[in-house]
PDB file of C-alpha atoms in Angstrom:
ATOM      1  CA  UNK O  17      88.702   7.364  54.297  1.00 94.00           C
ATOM      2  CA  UNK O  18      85.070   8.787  53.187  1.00 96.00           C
ATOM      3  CA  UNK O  19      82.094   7.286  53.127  1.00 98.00           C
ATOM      4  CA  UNK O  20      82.235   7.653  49.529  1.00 98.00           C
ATOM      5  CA  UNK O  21      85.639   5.550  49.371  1.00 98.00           C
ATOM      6  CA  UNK O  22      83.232   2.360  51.575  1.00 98.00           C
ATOM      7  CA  UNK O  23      80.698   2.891  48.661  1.00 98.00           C
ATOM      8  CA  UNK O  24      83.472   1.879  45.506  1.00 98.00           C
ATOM      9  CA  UNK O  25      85.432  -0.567  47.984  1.00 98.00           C
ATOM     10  CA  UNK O  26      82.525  -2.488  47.986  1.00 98.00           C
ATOM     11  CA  UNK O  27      80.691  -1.656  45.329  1.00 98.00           C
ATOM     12  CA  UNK O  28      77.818  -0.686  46.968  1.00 98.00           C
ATOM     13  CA  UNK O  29      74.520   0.800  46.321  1.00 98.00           C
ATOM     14  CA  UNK O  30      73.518   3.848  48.528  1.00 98.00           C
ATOM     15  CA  UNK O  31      70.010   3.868  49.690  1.00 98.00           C
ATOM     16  CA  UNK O  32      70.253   6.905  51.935  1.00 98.00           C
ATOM     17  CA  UNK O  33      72.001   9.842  52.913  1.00 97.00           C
ATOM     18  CA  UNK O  34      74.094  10.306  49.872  1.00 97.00           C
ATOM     19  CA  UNK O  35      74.125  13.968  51.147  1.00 96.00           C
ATOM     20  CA  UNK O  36      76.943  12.470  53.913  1.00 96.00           C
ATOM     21  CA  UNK O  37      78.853  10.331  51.586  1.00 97.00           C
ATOM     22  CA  UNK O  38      82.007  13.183  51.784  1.00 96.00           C
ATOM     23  CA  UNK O  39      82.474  12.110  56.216  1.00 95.00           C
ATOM     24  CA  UNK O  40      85.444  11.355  57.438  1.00 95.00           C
ATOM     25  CA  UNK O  41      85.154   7.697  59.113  1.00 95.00           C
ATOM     26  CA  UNK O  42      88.553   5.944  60.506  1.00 93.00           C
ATOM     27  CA  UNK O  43      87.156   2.869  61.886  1.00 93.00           C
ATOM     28  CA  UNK O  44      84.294  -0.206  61.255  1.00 95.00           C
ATOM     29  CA  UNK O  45      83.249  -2.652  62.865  1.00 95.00           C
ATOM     30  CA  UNK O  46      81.415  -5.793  61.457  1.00 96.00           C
ATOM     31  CA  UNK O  47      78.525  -8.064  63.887  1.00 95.00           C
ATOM     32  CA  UNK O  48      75.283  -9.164  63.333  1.00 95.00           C
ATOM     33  CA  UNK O  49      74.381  -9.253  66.927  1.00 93.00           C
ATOM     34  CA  UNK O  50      73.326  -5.762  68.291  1.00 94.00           C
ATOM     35  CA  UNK O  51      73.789  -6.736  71.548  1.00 89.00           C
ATOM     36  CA  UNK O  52      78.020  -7.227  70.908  1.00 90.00           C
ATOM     37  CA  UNK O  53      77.888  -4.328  69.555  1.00 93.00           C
ATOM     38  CA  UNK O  54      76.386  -2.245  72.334  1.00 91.00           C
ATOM     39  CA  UNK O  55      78.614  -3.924  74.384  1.00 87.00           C
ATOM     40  CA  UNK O  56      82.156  -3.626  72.421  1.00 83.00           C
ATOM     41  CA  UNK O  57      81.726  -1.268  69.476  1.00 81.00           C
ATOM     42  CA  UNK O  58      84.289   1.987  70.972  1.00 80.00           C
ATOM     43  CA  UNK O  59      84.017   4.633  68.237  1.00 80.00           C
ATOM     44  CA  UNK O  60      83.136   3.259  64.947  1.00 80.00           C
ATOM     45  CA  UNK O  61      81.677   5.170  62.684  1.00 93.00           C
ATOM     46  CA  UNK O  62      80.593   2.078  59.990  1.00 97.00           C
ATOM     47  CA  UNK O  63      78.752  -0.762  61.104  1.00 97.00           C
ATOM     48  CA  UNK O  64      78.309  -3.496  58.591  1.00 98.00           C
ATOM     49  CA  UNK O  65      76.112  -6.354  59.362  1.00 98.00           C
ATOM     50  CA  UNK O  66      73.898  -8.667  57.473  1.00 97.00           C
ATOM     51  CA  UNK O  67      70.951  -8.436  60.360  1.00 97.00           C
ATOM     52  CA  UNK O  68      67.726  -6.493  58.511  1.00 97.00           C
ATOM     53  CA  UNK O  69      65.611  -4.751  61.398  1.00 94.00           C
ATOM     54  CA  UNK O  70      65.075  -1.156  62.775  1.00 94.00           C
ATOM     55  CA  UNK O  71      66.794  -2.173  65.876  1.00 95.00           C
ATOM     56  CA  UNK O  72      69.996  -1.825  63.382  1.00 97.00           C
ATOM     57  CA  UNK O  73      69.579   1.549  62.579  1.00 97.00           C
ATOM     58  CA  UNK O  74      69.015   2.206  66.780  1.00 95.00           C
ATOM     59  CA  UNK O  75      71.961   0.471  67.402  1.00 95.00           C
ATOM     60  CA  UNK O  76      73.865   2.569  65.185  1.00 96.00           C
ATOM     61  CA  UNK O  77      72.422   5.578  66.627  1.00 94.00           C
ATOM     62  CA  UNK O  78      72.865   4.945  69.964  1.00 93.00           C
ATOM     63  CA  UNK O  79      76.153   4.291  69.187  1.00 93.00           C
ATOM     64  CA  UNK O  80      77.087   7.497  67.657  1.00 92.00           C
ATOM     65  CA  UNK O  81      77.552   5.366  64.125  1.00 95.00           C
ATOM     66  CA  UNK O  82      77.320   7.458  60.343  1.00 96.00           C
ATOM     67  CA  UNK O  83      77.152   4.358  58.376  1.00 98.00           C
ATOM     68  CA  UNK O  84      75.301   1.454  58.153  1.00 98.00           C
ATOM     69  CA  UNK O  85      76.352  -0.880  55.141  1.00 98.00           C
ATOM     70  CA  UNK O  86      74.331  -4.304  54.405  1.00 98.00           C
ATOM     71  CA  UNK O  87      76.455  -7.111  53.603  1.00 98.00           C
ATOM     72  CA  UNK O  88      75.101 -10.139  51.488  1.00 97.00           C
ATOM     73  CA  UNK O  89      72.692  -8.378  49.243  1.00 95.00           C
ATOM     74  CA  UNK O  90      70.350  -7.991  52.018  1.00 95.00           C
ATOM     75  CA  UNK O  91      67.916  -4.781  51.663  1.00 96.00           C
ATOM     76  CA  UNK O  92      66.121  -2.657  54.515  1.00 97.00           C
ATOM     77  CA  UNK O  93      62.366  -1.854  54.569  1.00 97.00           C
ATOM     78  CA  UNK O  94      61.279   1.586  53.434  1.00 97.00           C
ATOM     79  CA  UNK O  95      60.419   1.776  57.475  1.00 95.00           C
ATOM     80  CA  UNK O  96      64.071   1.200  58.068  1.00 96.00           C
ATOM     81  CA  UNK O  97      65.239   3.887  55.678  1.00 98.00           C
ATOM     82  CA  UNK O  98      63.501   6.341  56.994  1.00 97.00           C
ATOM     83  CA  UNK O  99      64.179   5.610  60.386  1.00 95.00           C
ATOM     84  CA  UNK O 100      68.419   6.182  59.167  1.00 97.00           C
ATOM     85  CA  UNK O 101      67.520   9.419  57.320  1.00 96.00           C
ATOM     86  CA  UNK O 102      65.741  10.871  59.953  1.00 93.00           C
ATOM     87  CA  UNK O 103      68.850  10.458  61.795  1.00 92.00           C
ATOM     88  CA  UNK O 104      71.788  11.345  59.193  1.00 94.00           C
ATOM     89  CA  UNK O 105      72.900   7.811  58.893  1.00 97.00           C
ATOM     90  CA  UNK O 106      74.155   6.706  55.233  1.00 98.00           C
ATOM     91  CA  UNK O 107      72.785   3.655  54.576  1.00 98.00           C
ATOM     92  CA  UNK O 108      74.010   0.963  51.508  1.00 98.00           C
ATOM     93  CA  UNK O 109      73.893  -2.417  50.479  1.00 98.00           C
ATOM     94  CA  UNK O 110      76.440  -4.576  48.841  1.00 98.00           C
ATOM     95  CA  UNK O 111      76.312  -8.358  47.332  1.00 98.00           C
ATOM     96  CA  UNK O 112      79.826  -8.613  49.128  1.00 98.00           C
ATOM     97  CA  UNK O 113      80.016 -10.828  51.963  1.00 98.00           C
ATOM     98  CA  UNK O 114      81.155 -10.128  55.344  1.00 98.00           C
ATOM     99  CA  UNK O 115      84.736 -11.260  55.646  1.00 97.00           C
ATOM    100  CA  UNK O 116      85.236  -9.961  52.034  1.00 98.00           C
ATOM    101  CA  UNK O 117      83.763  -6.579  53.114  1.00 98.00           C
ATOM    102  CA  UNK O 118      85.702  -6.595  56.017  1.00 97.00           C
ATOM    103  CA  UNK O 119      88.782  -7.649  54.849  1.00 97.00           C
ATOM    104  CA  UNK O 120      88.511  -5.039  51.715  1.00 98.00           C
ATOM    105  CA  UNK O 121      87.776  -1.824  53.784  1.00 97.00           C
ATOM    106  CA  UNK O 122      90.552  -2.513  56.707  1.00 96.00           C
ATOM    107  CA  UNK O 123      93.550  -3.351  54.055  1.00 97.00           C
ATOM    108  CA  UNK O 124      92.531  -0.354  52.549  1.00 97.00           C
ATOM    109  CA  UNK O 125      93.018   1.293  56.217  1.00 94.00           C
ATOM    110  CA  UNK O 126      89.799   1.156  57.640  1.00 94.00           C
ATOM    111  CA  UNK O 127      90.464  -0.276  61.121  1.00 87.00           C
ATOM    112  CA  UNK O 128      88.686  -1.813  63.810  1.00 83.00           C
ATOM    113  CA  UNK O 129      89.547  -0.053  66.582  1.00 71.00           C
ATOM    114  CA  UNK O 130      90.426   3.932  66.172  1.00 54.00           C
ATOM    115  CA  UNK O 131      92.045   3.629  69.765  1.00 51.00           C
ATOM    116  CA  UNK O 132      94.593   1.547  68.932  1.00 45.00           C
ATOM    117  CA  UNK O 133      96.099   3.411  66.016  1.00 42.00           C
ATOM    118  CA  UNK O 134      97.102   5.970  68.850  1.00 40.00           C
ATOM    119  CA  UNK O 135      99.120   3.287  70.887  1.00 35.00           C
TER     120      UNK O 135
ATOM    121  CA  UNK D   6      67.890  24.914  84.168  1.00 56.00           C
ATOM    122  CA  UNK D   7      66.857  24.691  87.811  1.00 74.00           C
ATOM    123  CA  UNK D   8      64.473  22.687  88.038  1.00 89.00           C
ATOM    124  CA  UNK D   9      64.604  18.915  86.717  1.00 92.00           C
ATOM    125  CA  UNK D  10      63.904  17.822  83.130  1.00 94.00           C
ATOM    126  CA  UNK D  11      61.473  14.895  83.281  1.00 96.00           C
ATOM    127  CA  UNK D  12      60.645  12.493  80.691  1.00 96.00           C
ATOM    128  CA  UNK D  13      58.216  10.029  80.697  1.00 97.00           C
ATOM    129  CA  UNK D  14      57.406   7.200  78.157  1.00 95.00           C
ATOM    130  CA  UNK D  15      55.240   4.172  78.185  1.00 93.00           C
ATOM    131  CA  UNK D  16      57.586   1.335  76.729  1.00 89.00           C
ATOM    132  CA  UNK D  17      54.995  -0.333  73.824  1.00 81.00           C
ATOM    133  CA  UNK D  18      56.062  -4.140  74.279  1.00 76.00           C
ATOM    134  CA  UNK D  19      53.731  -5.524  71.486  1.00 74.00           C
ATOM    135  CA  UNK D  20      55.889  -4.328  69.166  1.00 77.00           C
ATOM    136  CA  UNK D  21      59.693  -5.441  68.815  1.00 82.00           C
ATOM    137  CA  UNK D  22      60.591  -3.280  65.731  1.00 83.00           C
ATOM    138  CA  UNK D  23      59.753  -0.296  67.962  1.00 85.00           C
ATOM    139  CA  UNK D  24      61.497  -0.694  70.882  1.00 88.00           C
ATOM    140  CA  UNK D  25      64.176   2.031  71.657  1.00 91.00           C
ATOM    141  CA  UNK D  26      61.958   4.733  70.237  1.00 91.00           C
ATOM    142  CA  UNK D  27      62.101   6.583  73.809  1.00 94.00           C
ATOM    143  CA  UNK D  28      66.210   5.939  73.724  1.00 95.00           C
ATOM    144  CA  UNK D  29      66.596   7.918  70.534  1.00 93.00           C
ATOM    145  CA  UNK D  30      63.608  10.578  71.836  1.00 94.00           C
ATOM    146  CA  UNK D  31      65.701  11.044  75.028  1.00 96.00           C
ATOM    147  CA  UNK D  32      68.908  11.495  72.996  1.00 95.00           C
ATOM    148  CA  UNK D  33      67.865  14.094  70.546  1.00 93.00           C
ATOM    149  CA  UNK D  34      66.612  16.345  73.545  1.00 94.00           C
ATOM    150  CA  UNK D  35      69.647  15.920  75.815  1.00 95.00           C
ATOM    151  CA  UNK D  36      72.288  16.881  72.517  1.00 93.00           C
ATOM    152  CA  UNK D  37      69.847  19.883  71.732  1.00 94.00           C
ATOM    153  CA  UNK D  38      70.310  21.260  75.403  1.00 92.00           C
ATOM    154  CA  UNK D  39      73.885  20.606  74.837  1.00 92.00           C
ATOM    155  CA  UNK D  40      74.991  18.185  77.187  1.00 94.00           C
ATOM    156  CA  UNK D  41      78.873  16.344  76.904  1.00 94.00           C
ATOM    157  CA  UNK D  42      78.305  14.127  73.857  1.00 91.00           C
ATOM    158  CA  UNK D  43      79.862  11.072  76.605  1.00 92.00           C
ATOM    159  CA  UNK D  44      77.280  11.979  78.714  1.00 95.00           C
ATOM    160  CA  UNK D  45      74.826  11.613  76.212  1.00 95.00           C
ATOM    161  CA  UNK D  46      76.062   8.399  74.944  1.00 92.00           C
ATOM    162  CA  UNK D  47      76.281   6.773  77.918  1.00 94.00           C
ATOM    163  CA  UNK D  48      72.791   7.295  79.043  1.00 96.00           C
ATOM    164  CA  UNK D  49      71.368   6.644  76.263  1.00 94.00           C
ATOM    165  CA  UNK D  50      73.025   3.188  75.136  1.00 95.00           C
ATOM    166  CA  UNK D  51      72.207   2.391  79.203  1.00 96.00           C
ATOM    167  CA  UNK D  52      68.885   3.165  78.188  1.00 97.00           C
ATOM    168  CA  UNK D  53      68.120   1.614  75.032  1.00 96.00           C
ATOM    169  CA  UNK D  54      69.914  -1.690  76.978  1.00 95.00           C
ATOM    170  CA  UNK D  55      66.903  -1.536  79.014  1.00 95.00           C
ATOM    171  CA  UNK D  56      64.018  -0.543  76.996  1.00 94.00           C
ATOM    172  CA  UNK D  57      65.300  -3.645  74.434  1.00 93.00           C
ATOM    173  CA  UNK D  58      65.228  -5.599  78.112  1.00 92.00           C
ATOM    174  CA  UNK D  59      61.607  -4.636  78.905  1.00 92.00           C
ATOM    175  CA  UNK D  60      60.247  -5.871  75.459  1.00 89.00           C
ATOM    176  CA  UNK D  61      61.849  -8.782  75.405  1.00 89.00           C
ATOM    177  CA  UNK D  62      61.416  -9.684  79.468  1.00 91.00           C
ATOM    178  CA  UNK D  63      58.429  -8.169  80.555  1.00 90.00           C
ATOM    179  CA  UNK D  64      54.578  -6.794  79.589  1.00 75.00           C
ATOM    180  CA  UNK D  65      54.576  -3.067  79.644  1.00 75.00           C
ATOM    181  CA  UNK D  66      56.627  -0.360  81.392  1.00 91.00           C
ATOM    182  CA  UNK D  67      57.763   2.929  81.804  1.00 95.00           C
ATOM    183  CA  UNK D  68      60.696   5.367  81.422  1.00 96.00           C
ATOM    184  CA  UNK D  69      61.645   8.058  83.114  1.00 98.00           C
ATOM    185  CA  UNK D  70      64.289  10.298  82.841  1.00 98.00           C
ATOM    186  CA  UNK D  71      65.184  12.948  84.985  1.00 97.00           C
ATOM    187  CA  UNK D  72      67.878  15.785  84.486  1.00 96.00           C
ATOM    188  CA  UNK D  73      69.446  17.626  86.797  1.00 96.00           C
ATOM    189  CA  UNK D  74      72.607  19.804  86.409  1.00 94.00           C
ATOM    190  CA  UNK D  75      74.692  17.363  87.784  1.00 95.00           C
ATOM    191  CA  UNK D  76      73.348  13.897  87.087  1.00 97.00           C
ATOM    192  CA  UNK D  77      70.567  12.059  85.036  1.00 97.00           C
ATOM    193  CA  UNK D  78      68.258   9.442  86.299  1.00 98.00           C
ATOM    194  CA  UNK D  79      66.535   6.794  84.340  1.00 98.00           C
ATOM    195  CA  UNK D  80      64.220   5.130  85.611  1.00 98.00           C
ATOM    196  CA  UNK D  81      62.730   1.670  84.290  1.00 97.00           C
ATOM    197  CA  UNK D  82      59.899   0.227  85.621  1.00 97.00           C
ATOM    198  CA  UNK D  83      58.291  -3.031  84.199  1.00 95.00           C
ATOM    199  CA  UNK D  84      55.311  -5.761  85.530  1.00 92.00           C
ATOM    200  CA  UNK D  85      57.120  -8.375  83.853  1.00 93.00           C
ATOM    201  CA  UNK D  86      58.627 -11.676  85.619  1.00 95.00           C
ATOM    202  CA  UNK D  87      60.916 -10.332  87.755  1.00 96.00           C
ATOM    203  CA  UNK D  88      64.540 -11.714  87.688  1.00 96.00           C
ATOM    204  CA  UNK D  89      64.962 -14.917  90.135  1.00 96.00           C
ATOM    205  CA  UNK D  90      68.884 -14.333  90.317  1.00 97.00           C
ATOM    206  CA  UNK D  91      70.348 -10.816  89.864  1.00 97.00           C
ATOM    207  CA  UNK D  92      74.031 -12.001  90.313  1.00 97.00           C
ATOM    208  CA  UNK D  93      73.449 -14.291  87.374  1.00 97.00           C
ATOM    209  CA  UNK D  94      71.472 -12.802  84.953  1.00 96.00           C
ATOM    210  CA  UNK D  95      74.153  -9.537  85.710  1.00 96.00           C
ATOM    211  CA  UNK D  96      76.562 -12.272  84.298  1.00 96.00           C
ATOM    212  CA  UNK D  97      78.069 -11.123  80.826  1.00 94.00           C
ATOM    213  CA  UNK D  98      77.067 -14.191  78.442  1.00 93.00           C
ATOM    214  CA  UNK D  99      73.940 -15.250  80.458  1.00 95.00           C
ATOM    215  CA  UNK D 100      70.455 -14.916  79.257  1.00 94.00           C
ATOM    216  CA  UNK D 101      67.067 -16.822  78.873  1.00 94.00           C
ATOM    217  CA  UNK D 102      66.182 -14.693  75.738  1.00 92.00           C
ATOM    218  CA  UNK D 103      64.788 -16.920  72.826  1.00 91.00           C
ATOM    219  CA  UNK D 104      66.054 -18.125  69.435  1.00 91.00           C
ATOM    220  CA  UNK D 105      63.588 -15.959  68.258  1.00 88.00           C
ATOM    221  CA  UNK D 106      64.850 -12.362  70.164  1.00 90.00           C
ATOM    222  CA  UNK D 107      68.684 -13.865  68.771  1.00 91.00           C
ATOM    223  CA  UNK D 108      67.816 -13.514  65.583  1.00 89.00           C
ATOM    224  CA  UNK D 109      67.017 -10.159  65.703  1.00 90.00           C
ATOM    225  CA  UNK D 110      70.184  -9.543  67.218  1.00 92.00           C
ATOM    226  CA  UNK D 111      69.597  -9.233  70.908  1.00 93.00           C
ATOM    227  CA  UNK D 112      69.783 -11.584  73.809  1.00 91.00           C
ATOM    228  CA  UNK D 113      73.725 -12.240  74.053  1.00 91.00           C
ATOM    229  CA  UNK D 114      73.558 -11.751  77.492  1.00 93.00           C
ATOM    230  CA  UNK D 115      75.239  -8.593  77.494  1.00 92.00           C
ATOM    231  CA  UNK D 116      71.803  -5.788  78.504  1.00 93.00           C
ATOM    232  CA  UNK D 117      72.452  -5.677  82.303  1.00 95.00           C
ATOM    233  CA  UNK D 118      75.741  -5.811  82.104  1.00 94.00           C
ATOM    234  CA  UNK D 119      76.125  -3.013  79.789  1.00 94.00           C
ATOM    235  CA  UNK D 120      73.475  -1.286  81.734  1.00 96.00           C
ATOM    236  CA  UNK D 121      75.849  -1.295  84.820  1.00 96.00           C
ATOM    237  CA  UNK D 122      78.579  -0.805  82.358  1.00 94.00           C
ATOM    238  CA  UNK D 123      77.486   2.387  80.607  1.00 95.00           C
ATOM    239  CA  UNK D 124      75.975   3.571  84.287  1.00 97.00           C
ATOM    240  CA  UNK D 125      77.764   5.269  87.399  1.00 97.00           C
ATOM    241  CA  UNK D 126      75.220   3.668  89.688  1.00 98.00           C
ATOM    242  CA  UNK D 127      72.933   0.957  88.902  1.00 98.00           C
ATOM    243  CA  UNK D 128      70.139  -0.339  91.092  1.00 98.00           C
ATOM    244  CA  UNK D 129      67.546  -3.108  90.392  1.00 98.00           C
ATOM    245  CA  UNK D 130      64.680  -3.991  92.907  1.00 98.00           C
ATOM    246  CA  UNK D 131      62.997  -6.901  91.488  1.00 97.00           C
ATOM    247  CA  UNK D 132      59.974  -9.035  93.155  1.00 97.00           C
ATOM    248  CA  UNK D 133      59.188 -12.494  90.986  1.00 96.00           C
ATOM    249  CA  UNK D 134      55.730 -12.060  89.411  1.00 94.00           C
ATOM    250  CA  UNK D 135      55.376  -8.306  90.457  1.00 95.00           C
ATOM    251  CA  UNK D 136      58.544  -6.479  88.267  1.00 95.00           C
ATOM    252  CA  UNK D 137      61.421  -5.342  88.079  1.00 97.00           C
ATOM    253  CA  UNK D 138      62.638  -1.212  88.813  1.00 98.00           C
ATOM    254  CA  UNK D 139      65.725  -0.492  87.801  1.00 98.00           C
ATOM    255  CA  UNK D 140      67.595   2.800  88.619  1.00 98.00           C
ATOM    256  CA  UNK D 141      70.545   4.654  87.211  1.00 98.00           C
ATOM    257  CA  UNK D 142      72.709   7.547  87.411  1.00 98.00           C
ATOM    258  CA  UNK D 143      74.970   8.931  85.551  1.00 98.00           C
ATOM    259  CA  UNK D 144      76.893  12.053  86.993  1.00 97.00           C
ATOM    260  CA  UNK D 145      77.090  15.241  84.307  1.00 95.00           C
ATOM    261  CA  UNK D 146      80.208  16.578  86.831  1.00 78.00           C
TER     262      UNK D 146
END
């Protein structure tokens, strides 16, 4: 799906990098510890999490992520914003919680683990 | 390139929100000279791992990174603690980080691990109440 198809699946708000919203992403994954992340994320491109600090946006980098969606109405600093558009990452927010999020983007075939769909 | 790239950075521990500013520095110069994008990913979640380990373990540090055609070596030096037990804190799951560095998302345990994880070679000299070096390659071919 596109970024833009995360945006309506959970009704989101974009707060940066609506220039990317037409990328291809195939896969999410959903933590609120960085540290799991760095540790099992493979090739997601979506990273939703309900943890609010620039470390997020690192994370994401690092990890080669294009979208960064906050779950549970939370909202980034202006600091953390910029930090995303300087690096091309597509950043929204959503009231929806994360199970709900979760569960809405991978029945609509956004999976956790892009490797697997080849096996 | 014939002779070595060499990056250096002073790791700013008073501040959490900016650690991992030399990670993403490091990053955006290696894709520029066009290294293999696993290359570039490798070294630099190794070496976000450890800057996030020297701000939340130890007072002050430095980076270093150091390219060569065939490998990359980064280079962490701290004055913090030093680690009393490398075979356990290397264990996935352990850590003596603090409710406060959990709720910002680090501290599972997972930072040396991954370090060795995301590394070809890892190496970590460590002397209680001196510091703590720790050394990695990663091999470009």
């Amino acid at each position: 799906m596109k970024i833009s198809d995360v945006k309506e699946l959970l009704d989101a708000e974009v707060l940066c990098g609506e220039e990317n919203l037409g990328h291809d992403v195939f896969s999410a994954c959903g933590c609120d510890m960085m540290s799991d992340v760095l540790a099992f994320a493979k090739d997601q491109a979506v990273l939703l999490t309900g943890l609010v600090n620039p470390q997020v946006v690192r994370t994401a980098e690092m990890m080669d992520m294009v979208c960064i969606v906050f779950v549970r109405s939370k909202r980034p600093s202006e600091a953390i914003l910029k930090l995303a558009e300087a690096s091309g990452i597509v950043v929204m927010a959503t009231r929806v919680r994360m199970y709900e999020a979760c569960g809405r983007l991978y029945i609509n075939g956004l999976r956790g683990d892009k490797l697997k769909e080849h096996v | 390139m014939s002779e070595p790239l060499v990056f250096h950075f002073e790791v700013d521990v008073s501040d959490f929100t900016s650690a991992g500013t030399a990670s993403v520095t490091v990053k955006k110069n290696l894709r520029q000279l066009g290294l293999p994008s696993d290359v570039i990913r490798k070294l630099s979640i190794a070496m976000y791992e450890g800057e996030i380990n020297m701000v939340i373990h130890a007072e002050g540090g430095t980076a270093d990174v150091i390219v060569t055609e065939e490998y990359i070596d980064i280079i962490l030096k701290d004055h913090g603690p030093g680690i009393p037990d490398v075979d356990l804190a290397m264990q996935e799951g352990y850590s003596t980080a603090t409710a406060q560095i959990h709720s910002l998302g680090f501290g599972a345990g997972m930072g040396l691990p991954n370090m060795k994880r995301y590394s070809d070679e890892m190496k970590i000299d460590t002397e209680l109440g001196v510091g703590t070096t720790v050394t990695m390659r990663i091999w470009i071919r």
